[in-house]
Short mmCIF file of C-alpha atoms and ligand atoms in Angstrom, two decimals:
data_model
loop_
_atom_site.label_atom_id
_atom_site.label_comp_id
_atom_site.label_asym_id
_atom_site.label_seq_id
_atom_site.Cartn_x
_atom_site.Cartn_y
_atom_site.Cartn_z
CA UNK A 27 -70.76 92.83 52.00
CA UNK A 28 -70.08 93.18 48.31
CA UNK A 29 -68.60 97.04 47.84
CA UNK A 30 -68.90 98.24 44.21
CA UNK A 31 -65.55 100.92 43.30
CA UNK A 32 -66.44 103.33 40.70
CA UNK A 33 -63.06 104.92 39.55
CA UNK A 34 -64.13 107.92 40.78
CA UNK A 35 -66.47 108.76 44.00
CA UNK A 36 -70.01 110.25 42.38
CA UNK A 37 -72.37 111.72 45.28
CA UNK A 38 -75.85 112.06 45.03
CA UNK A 39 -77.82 114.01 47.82
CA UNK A 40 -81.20 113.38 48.40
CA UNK A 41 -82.96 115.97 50.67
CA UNK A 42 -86.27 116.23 52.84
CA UNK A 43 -87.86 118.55 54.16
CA UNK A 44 -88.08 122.52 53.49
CA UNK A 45 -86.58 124.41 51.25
CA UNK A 46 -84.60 125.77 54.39
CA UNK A 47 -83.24 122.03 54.02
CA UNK A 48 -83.17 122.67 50.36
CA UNK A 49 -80.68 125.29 50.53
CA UNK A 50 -77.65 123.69 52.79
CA UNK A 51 -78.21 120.63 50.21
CA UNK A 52 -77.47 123.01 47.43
CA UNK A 53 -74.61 124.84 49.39
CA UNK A 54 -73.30 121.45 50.20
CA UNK A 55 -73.22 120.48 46.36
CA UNK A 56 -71.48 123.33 45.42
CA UNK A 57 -68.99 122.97 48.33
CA UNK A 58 -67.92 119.08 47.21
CA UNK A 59 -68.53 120.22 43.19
CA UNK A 60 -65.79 122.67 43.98
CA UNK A 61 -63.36 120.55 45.60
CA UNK A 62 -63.79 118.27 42.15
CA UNK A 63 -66.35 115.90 43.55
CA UNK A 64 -68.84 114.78 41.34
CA UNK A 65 -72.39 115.61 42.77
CA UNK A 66 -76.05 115.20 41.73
CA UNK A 67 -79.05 115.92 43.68
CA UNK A 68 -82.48 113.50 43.79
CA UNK A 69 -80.72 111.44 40.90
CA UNK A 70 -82.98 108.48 39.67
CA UNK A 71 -79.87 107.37 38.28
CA UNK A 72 -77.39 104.42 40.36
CA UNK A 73 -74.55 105.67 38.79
CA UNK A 74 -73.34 107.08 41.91
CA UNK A 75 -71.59 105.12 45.12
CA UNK A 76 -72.19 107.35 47.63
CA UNK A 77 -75.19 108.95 49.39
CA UNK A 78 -76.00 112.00 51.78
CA UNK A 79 -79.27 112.20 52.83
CA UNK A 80 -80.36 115.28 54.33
CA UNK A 81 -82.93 114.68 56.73
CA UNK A 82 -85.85 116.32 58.14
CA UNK A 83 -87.10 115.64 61.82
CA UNK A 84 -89.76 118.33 62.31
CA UNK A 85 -93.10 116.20 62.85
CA UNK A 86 -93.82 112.43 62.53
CA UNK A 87 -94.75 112.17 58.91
CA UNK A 88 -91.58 113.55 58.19
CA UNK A 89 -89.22 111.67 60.70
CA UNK A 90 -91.11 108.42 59.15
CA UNK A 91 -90.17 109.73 55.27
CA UNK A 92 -86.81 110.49 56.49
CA UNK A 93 -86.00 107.09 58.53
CA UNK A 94 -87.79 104.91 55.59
CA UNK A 95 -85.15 107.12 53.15
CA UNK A 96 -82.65 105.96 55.40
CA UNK A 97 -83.68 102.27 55.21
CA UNK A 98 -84.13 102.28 51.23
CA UNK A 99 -80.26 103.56 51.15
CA UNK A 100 -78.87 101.19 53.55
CA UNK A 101 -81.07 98.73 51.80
CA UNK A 102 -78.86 99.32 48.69
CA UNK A 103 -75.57 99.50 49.89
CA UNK A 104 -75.78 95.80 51.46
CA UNK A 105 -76.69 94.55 47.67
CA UNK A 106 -73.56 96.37 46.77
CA UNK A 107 -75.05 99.20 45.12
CA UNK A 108 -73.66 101.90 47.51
CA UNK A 109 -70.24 102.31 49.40
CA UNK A 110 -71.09 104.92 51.35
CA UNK A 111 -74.58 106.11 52.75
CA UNK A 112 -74.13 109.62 55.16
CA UNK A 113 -77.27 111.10 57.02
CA UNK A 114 -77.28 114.83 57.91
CA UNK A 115 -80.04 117.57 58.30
CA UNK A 116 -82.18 117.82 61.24
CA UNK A 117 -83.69 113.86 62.10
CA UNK A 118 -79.34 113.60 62.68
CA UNK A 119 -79.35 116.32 64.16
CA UNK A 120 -82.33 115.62 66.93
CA UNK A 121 -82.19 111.69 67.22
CA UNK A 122 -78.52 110.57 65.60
CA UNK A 123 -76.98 108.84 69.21
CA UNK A 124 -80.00 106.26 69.00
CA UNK A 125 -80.14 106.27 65.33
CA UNK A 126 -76.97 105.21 65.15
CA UNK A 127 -77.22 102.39 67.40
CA UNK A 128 -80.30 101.07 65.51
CA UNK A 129 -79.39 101.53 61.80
CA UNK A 130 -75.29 101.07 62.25
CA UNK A 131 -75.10 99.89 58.08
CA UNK A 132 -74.83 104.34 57.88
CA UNK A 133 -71.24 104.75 57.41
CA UNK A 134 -71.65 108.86 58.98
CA UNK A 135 -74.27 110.81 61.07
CA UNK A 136 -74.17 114.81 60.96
CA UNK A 137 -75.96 117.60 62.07
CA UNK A 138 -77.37 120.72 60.78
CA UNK A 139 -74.29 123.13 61.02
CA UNK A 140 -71.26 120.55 59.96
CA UNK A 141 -70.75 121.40 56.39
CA UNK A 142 -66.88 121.22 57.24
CA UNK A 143 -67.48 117.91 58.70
CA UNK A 144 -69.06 116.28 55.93
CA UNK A 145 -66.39 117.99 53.46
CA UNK A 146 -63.64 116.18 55.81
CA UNK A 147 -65.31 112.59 55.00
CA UNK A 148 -64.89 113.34 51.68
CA UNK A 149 -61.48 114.71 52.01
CA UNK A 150 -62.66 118.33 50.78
CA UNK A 151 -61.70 121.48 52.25
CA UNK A 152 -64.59 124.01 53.26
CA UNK A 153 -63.97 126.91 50.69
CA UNK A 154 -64.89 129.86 52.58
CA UNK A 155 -65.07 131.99 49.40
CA UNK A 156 -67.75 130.03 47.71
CA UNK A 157 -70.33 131.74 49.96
CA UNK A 158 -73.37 132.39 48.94
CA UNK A 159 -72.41 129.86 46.21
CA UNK A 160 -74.57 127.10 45.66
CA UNK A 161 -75.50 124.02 42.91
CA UNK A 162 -79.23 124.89 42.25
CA UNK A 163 -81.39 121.85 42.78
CA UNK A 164 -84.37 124.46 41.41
CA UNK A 165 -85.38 125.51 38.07
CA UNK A 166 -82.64 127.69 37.26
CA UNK A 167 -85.09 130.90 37.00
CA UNK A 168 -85.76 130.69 40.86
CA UNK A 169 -84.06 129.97 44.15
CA UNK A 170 -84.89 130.52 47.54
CA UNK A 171 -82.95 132.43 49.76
CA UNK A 172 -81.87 131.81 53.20
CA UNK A 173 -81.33 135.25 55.43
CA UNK A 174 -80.95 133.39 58.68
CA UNK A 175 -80.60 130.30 60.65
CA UNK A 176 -82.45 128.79 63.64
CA UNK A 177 -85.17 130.41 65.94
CA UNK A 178 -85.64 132.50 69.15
CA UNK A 179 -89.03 131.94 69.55
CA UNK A 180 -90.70 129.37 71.95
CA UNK A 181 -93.68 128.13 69.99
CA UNK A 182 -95.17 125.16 72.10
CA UNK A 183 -95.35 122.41 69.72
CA UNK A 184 -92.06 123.30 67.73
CA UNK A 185 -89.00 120.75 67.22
CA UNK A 186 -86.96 123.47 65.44
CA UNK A 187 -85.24 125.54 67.66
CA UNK A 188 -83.69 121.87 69.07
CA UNK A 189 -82.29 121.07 65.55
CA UNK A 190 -81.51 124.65 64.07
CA UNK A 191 -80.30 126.52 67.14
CA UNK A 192 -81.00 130.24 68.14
CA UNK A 193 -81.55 133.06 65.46
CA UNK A 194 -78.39 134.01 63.53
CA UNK A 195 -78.88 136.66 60.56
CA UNK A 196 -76.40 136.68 57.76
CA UNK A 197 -75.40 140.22 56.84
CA UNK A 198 -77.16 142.57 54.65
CA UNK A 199 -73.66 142.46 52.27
CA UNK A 200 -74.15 138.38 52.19
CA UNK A 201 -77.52 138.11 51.23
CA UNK A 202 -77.15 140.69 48.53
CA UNK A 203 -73.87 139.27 47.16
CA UNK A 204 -75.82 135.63 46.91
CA UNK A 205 -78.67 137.27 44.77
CA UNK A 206 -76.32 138.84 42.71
CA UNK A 207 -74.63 135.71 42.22
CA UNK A 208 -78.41 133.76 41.84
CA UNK A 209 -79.20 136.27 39.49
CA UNK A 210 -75.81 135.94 37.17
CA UNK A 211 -76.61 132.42 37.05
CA UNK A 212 -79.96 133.09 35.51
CA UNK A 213 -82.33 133.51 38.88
CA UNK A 214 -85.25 135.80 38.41
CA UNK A 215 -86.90 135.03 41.68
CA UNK A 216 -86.46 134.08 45.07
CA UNK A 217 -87.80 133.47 47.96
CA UNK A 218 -87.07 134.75 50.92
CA UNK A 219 -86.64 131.97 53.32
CA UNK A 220 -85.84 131.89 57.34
CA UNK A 221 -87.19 130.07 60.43
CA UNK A 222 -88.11 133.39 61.36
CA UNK A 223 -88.43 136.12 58.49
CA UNK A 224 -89.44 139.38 60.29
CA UNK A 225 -86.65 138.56 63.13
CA UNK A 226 -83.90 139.45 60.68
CA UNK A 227 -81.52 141.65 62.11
CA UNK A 228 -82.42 141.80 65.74
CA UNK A 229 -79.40 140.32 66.59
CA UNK A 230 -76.87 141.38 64.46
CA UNK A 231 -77.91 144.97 64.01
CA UNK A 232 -80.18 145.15 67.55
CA UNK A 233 -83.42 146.34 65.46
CA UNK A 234 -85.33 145.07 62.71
CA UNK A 235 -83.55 145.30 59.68
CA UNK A 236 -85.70 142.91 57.37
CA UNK A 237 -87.15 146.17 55.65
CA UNK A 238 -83.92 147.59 54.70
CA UNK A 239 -82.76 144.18 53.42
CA UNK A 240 -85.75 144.77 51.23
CA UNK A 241 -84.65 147.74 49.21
CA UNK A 242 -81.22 146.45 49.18
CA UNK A 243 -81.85 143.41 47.38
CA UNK A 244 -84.57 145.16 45.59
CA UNK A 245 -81.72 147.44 43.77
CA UNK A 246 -80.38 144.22 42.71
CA UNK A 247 -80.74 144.50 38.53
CA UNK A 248 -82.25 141.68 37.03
CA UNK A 249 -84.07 140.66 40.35
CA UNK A 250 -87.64 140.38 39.35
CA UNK A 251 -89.84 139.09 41.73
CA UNK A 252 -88.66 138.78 45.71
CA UNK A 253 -91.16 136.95 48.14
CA UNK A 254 -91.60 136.65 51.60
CA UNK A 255 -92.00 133.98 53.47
CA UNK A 256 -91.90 132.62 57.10
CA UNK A 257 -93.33 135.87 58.57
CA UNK A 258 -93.99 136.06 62.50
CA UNK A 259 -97.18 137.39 63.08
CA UNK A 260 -96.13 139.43 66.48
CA UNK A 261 -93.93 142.69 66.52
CA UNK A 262 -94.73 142.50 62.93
CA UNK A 263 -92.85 145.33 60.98
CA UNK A 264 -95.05 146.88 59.31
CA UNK A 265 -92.59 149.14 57.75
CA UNK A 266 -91.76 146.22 55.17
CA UNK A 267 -95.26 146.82 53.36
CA UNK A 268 -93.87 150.68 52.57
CA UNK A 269 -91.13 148.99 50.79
CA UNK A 270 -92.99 146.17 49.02
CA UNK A 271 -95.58 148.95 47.57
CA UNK A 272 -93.19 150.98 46.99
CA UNK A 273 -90.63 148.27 44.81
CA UNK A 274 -92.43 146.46 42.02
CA UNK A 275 -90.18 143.51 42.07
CA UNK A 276 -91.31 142.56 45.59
CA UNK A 277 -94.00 140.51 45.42
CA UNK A 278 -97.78 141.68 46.71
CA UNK A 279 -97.13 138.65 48.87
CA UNK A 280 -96.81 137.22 52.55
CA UNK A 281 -96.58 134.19 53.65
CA UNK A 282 -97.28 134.34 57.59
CA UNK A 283 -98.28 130.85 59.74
CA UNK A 284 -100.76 131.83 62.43
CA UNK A 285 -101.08 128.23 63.34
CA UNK A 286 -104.63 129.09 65.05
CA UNK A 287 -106.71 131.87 66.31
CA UNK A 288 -108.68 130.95 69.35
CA UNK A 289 -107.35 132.67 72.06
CA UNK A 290 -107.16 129.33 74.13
CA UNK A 291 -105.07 127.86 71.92
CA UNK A 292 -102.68 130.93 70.82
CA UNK A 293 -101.74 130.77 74.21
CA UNK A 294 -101.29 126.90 74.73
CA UNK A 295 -99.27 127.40 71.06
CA UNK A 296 -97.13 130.23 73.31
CA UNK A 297 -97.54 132.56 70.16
CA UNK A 298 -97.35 135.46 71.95
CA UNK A 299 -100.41 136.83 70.31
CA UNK A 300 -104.08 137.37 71.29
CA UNK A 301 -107.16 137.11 68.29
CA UNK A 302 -107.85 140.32 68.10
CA UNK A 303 -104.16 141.44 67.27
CA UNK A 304 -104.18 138.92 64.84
CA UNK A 305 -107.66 140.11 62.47
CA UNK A 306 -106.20 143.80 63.14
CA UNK A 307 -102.61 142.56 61.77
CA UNK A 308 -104.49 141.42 58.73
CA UNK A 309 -106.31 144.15 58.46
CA UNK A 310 -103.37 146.92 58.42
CA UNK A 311 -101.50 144.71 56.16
CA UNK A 312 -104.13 144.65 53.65
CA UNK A 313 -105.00 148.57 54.55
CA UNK A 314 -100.68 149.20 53.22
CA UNK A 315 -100.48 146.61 50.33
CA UNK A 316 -104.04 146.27 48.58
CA UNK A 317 -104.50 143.33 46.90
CA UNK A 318 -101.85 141.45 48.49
CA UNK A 319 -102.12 137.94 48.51
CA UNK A 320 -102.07 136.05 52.09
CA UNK A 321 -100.57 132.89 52.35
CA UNK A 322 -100.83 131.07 56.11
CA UNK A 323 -100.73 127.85 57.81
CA UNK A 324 -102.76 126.36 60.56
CA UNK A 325 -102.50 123.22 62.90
CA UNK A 326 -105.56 121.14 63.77
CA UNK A 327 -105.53 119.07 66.70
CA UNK A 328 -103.29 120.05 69.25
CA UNK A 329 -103.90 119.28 72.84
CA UNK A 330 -106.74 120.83 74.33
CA UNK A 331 -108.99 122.14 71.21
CA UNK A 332 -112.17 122.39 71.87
CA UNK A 333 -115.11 122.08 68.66
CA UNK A 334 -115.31 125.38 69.89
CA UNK A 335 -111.92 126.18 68.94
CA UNK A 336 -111.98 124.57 65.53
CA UNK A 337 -115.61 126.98 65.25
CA UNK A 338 -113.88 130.16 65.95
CA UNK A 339 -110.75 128.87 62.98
CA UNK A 340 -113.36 128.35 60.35
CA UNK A 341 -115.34 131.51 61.27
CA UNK A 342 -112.22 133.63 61.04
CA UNK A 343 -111.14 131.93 57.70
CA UNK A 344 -114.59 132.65 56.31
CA UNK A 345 -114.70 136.69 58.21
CA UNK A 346 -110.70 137.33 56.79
CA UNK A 347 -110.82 135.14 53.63
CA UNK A 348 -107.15 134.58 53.35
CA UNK A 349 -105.75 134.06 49.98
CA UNK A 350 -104.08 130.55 50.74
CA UNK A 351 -103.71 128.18 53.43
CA UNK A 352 -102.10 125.12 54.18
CA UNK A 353 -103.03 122.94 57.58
CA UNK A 354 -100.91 120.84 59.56
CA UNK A 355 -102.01 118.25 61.82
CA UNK A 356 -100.55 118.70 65.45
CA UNK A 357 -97.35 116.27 66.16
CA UNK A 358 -96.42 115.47 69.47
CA UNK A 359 -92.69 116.25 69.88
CA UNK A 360 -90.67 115.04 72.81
CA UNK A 361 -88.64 118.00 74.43
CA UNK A 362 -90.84 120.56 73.35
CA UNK A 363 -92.75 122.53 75.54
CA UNK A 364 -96.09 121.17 74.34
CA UNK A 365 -95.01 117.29 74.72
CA UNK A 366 -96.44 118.03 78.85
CA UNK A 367 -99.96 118.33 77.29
CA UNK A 368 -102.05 115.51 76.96
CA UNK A 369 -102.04 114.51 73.44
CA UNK A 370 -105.74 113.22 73.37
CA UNK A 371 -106.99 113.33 69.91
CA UNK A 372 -106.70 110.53 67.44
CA UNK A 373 -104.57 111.26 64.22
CA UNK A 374 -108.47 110.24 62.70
CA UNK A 375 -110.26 112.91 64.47
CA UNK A 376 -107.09 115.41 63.59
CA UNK A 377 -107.14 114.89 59.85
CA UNK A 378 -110.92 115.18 60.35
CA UNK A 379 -110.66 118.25 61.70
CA UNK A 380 -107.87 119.27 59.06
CA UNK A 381 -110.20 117.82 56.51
CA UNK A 382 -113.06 120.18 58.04
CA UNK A 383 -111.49 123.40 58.08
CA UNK A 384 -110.14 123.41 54.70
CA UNK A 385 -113.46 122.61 53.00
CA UNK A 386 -113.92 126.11 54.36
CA UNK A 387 -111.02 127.70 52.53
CA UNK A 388 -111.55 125.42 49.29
CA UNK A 389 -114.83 127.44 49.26
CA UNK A 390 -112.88 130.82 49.79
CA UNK A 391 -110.20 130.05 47.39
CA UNK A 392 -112.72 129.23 44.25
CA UNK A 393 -114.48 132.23 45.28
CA UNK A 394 -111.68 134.35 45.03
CA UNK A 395 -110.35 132.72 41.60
CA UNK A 396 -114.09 133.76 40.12
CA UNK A 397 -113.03 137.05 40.34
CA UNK A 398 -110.12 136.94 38.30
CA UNK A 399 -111.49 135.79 35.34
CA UNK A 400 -111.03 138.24 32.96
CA UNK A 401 -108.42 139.96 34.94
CA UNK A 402 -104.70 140.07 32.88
CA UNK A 403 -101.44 139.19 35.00
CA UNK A 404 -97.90 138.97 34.60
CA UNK A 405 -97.22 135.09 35.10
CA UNK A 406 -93.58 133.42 35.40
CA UNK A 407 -93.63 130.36 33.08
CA UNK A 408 -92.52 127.40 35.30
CA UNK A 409 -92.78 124.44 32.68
CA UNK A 410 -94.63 122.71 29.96
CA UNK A 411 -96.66 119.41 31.35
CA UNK A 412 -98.85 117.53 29.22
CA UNK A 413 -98.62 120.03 26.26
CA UNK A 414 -100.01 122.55 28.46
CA UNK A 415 -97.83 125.48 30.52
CA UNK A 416 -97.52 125.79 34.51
CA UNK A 417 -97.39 129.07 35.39
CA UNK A 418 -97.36 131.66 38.54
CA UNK A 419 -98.86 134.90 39.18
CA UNK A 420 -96.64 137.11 41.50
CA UNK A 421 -99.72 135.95 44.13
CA UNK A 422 -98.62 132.37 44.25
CA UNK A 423 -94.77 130.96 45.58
CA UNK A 424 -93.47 127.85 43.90
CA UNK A 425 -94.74 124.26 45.15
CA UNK A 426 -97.17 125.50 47.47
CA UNK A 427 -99.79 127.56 45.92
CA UNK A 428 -101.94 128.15 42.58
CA UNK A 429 -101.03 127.76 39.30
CA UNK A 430 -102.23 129.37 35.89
CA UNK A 431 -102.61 126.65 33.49
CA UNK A 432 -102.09 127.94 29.84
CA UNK A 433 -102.52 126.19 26.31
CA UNK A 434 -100.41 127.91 23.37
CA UNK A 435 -99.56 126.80 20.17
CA UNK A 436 -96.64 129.12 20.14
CA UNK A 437 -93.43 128.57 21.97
CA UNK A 438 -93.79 129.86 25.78
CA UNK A 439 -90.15 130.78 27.09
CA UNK A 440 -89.87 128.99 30.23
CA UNK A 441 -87.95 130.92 33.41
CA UNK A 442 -89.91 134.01 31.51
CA UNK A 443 -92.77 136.23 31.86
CA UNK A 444 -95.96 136.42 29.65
CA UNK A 445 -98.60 138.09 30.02
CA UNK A 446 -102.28 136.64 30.47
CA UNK A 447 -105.97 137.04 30.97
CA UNK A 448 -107.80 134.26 32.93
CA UNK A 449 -110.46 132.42 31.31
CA UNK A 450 -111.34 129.69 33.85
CA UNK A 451 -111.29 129.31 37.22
CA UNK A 452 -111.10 126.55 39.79
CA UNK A 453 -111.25 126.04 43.50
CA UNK A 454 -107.22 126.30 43.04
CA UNK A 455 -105.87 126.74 39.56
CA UNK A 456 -106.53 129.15 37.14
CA UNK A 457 -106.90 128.97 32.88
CA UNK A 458 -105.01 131.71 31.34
CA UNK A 459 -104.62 132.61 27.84
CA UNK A 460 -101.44 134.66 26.42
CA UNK A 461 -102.34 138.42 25.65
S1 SF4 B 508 -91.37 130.75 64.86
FE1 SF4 B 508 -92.23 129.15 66.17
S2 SF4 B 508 -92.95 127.62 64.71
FE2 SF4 B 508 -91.53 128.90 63.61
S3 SF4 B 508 -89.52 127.91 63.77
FE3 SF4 B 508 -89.70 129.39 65.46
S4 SF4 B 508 -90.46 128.21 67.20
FE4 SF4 B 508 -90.88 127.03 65.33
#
């Protein structure tokens, strides 16, 4: 096999995945960048020799994209375009003993929590002080930010507790020192990321402590917008709402999965809540925070759903109108608890059903938008596409939700605020002009 030198190694790291994935691919380039290691991430560019994929194994779409990112890699190092090709994240993690055996052209397989490991193959040192230190793959004028690792819940149909491990919080001093540090290198926003957001603390401090992390990082000058994310609809604190109405800089935002609401299947899902909890959770959360925007996600398919089922999930969306949803079709994951069911439902009838129940929220969500025409909002400027600005209200988190669209002959500083009214509205996206 032809091996092509450069004088010196260049690493480019591709990642997959979440933005949970996002972050130990940024910590990762900051650790090798640090030890004097060139480092890119998604380069386009061949000017590198080796490669680190970080992989993500949480349903099949995914572990396909991951093991075809694998292939395209491996694929390039036998013409000689690559030295070295190194897999870590969580498909490594879950599946690397019979990876390994099938695609042996990877030079390294690592799992979720061996940064030190992959430093080692590189002949780096792990440099404990850099933490909270990380090579932003974002825009530089938001990051998200991880509080903890792994997961103590025992959701049915979930794969992540097997790659990420049980909870572990990082310290209230940690997470505040890495937004300080985000925000001296030009962060405005972040998002508050975790497997499990509203578990914070429980084991480190024995009691929920995600509300106190709140004003803490609130206090943080030049913090301007914090968002939630990954919020566990049972036990829910409720005492976090005081301190988002309280702080302007945290977002009027939540993003909470339910995954469903029929009582059958909340139960078959083992999320350790019944219906009724679940319309009187979003109920008292809008009752503490008016105006807040909901964000959730929902699964379609998963063993045993009745069209009864699926009814009740389109007749709460339409009773609650939530401000934003994204839908999942159910995966079938070996060694989770769900994987005893009988997976009966074609991955047709699933996206069908998928299909189904967000025609429902499409409706909602244009709905919604009509109602803000006229309105003014602070928006974050995210970029200029097609002569036109992308930007965000403080109801919509990057990549996933809405977008103001706004056309300006002057200069719009991107990373900034502006301030807008809407003048159009769509079943997603909003037209803003600058006021
Ligand atoms: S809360 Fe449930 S769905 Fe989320 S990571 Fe934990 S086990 Fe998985």
């Amino acid at each position: 096999m032809k091996t092509r030198t450069l004088k010196k190694d260049k690493v480019n790291i591709i990642t997959l995945g979440c933005s949970k994935n996002m972050v130990d691919s940024e910590v990762l380039s900051g650790q090798l960048s640090a030890n004097g290691i060139k480092v890119k991430h998604e380069s386009e560019k061949l000017d590198h020799n080796i490669v680190v994929v970080n992989t993500c194994g949480f349903i099949d779409k995914a572990k396909e994209e991951s093991v075809n990112t694998i292939l395209e890699q491996v694929e390039l190092k036998r013409d000689g375009k690559l030295d070295k090709v190194y897999i870590t994240g969580c498909l490594s993690e879950r599946y690397r003993h019979d990876l390994m055996k099938e695609i042996p052209e990877v030079d390294a397989w690592f799992g979720t929590m061996e940064l030190p490991l992959i430093l080692k193959q590189f002949n780096a040192d792990y440099k404990a002080e850099l933490i909270g230190e990380r090579m932003l793959a974002t825009p530089k004028h938001y990051a998200y930010l991880k509080i903890s690792e792994g997961c103590n819940r025992t959701c049915s149909f979930c794969a992540i507790p097997l790659m990420r491990g049980g909870h572990v919080s990082k310290t209230i001093e940690e997470v505040v020192a890495e937004a300080k540090k985000l925000v001296s290198m030009g962060v405005k926003e972040v998002m508050l990321i975790a497997q499990e957001l509203t578990y914070y603390g429980l084991d480190i401090y024995k009691k929920r402590a995600l509300s106190e992390l709140l004003k803490h990082l609130s206090d943080v000058p030049g913090l301007h917008w914090i968002r939630l994310h990954y919020a566990y609809p049972s036990k829910f604190p409720l005492d976090i709402l005081d301190v988002m109405r309280e702080r302007d800089n945290i977002c009027n935002y939540l993003d909470m999965p339910l995954q469903h609401i029929s009582g059958n299947m909340l139960k078959a899902m083992k999320r350790q809540m019944e219906t009724q909890e679940i319309y009187d959770l979003v109920a008292a959360i809008r009752d503490k925070v008016p105006g807040i925007a909901i964000r959730s996600t929902l699964i379609a398919g998963f063993p045993g759903e009745t069209r009864d089922d699926v009814e009740q999930l389109k007749q709460f969306l339409e009773e609650v109108r939530l401000d934003r949803v994204g839908i999942f079709t159910y995966s079938h994951e070996e060694n989770t608890s769900a994987y005893d069911l009988a997976d009966t439902l074609t991955s047709e009838e699933k996206e069908a059903r998928a299909q189904e129940i967000m025609e429902v929220q499409q409706e909602i969500s244009y709905e919604k938008n009509q109602e803000r025409i006229g309105q003014e909002y602070k928006v974050i400027v995210d970029k200029l596409e097609a002569g036109r600005y992308l930007a965000r209200t403080e109801f919509d988190s990057v990549e996933v939700d809405n977008e103001v669209i706004i056309t300006s002959e002057e200069e719009l500083p991107i990373g900034d605020f502006v301030n807008v009214r809407i003048t159009k509205a769509y079943d997603y996206d909003l037209e803003g002009e600058v006021v």
